[in-house]
Short mmCIF file of C-alpha atoms in Angstrom, two decimals:
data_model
loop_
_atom_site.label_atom_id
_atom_site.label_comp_id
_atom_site.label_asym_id
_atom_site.label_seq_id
_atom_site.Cartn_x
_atom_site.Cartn_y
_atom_site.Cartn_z
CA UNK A 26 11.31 -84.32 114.72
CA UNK A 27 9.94 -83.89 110.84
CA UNK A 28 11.79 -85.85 108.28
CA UNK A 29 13.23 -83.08 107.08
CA UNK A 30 14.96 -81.92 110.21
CA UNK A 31 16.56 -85.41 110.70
CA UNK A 32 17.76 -85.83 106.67
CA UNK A 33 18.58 -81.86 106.05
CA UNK A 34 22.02 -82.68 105.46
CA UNK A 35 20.86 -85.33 102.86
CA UNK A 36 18.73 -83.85 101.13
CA UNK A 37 21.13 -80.55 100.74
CA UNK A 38 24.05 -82.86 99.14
CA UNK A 39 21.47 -84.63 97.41
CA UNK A 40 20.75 -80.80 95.83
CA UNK A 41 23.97 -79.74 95.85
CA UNK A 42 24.72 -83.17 93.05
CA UNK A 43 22.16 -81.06 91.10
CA UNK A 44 19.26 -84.05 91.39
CA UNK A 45 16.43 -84.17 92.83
CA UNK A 46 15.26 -86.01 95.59
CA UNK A 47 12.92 -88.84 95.79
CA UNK A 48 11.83 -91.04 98.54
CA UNK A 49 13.03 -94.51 98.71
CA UNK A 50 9.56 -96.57 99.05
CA UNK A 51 11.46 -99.61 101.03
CA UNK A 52 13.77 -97.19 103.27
CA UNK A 53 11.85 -94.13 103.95
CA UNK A 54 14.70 -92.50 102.83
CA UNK A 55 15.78 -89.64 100.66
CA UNK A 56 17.58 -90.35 97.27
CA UNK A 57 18.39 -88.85 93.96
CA UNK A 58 16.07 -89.40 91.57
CA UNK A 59 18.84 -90.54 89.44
CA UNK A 60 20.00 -93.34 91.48
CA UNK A 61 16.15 -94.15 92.68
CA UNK A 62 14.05 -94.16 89.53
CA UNK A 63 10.54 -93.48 89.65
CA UNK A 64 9.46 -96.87 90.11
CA UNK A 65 11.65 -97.11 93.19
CA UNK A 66 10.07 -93.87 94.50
CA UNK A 67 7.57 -93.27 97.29
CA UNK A 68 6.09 -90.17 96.08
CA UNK A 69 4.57 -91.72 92.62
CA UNK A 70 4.72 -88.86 89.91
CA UNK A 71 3.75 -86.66 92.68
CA UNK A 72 6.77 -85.35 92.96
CA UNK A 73 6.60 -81.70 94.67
CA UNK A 74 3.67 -81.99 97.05
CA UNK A 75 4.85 -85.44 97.69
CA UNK A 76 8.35 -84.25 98.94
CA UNK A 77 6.54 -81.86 100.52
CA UNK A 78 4.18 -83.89 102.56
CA UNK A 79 6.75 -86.42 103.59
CA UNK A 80 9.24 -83.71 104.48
CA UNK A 81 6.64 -82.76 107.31
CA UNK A 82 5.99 -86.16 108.17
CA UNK A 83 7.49 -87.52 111.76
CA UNK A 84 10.67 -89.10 111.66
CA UNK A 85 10.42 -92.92 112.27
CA UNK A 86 13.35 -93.88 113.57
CA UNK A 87 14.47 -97.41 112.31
CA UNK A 88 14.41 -100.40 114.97
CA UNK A 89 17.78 -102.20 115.77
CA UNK A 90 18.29 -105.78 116.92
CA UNK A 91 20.21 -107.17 119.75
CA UNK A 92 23.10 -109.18 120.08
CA UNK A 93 20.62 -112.17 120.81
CA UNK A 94 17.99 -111.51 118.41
CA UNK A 95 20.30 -111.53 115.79
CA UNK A 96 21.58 -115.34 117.07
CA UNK A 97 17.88 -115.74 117.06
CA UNK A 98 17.51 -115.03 113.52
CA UNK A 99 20.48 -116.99 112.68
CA UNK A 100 19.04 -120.48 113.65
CA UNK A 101 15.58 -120.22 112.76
CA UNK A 102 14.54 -122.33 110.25
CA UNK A 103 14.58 -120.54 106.76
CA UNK A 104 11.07 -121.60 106.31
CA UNK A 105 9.30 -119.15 108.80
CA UNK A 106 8.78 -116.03 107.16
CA UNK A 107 6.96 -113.78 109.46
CA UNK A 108 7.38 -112.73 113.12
CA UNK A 109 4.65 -111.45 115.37
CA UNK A 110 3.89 -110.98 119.09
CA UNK A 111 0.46 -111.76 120.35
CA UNK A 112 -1.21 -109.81 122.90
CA UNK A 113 -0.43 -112.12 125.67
CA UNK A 114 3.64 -111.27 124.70
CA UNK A 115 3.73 -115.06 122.43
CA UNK A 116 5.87 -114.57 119.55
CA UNK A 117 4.26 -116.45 116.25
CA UNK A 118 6.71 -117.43 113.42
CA UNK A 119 4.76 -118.48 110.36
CA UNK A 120 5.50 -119.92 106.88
CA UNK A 121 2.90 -117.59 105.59
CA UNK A 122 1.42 -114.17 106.00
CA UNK A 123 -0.31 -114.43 109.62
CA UNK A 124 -3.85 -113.30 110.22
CA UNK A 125 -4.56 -111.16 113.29
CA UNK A 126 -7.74 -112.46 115.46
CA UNK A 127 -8.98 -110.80 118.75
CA UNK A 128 -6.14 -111.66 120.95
CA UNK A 129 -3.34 -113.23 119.39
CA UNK A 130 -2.22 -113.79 115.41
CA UNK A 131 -2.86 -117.29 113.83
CA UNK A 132 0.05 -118.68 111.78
CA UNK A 133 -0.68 -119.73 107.90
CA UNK A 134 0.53 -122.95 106.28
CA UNK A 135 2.40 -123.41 109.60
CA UNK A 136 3.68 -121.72 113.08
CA UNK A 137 5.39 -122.21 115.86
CA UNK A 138 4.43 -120.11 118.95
CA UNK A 139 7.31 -119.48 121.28
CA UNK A 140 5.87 -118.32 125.27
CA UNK A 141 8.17 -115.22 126.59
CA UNK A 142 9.32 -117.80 129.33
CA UNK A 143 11.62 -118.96 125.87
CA UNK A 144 12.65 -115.92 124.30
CA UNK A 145 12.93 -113.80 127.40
CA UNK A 146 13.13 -110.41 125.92
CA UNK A 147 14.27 -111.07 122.41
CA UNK A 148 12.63 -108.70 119.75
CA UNK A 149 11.24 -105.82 122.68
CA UNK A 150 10.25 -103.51 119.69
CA UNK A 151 7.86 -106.31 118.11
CA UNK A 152 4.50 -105.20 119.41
CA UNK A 153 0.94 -106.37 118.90
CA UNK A 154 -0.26 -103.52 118.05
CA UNK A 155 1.81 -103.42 114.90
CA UNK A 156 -0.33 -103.17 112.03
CA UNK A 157 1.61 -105.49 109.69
CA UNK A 158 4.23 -108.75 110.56
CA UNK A 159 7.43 -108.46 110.57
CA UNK A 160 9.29 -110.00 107.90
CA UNK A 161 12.04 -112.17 108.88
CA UNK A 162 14.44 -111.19 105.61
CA UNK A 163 13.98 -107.54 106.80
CA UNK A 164 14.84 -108.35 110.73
CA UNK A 165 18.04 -109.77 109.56
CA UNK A 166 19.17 -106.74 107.17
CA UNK A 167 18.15 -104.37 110.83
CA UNK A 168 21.37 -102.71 112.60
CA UNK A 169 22.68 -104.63 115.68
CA UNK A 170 22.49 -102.44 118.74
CA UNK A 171 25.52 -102.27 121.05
#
């Protein structure tokens, strides 16, 4: 599904409110231009074939955290900033940006590594192969899954 098939309805009232429609460059998401500002804006003063080339993008749908991972979050200690999940399935919290080596990531400033024997399934939708860590502050503001 193309973005916009999944934000039609969206964009259209969006429209219909006689703005026009920018991209929100921390959601992914389509706003007014009015209530986004350019400097808010995903499409950076390239405003038409911008729209258009994110309008044929894939939709990405958002992740959403469990029950548990949300406890998780709760009780962690405020200074671990990142999240990632090695290749052998060990999730890596780290005060600072981690650095990815061959098989697992390598906490900065500090880290604790927690085996999946501990965390049994918390965070499924963390994967190695993401490209960037996971940002605690942005797990936390992630929709809780029934």
């Amino acid at each position: 599904m193309k973005n916009i098939e999944y934000y039609k309805e969206k964009i259209l009232d969006i429209i219909g409110h006689g703005d026009s429609v920018g991209v929100d460059r921390n959601t992914n998401e389509p706003e007014g231009c009015a209530f986004l500002g350019c400097e808010n804006c995903k499409l950076l003063d390239n405003c038409n074939n911008g729209l258009r080339e994110w309008c044929n993008e894939e939709y990405i749908e958002k992740p959403q955290i469990t029950e548990n991972d949300k406890k998780f979050l709760d009780i962690v200690n405020p200074k671990f900033k990142y999240i990632v999940k090695g290749r052998d399935n060990i999730l890596c919290l780290s005060m600072g940006m981690p650095i990815r080596s061959e098989n697992h990531w390598i906490g900065v400033n500090s880290c604790e590594y927690i085996s999946e024997n501990c965390f049994n399934g918390l965070f499924r939708f963390i994967k190695w192969d993401d490209e960037e860590p996971w940002q605690l502050d942005d797990l936390k503001k992630l929709e809780i899954c029934e």
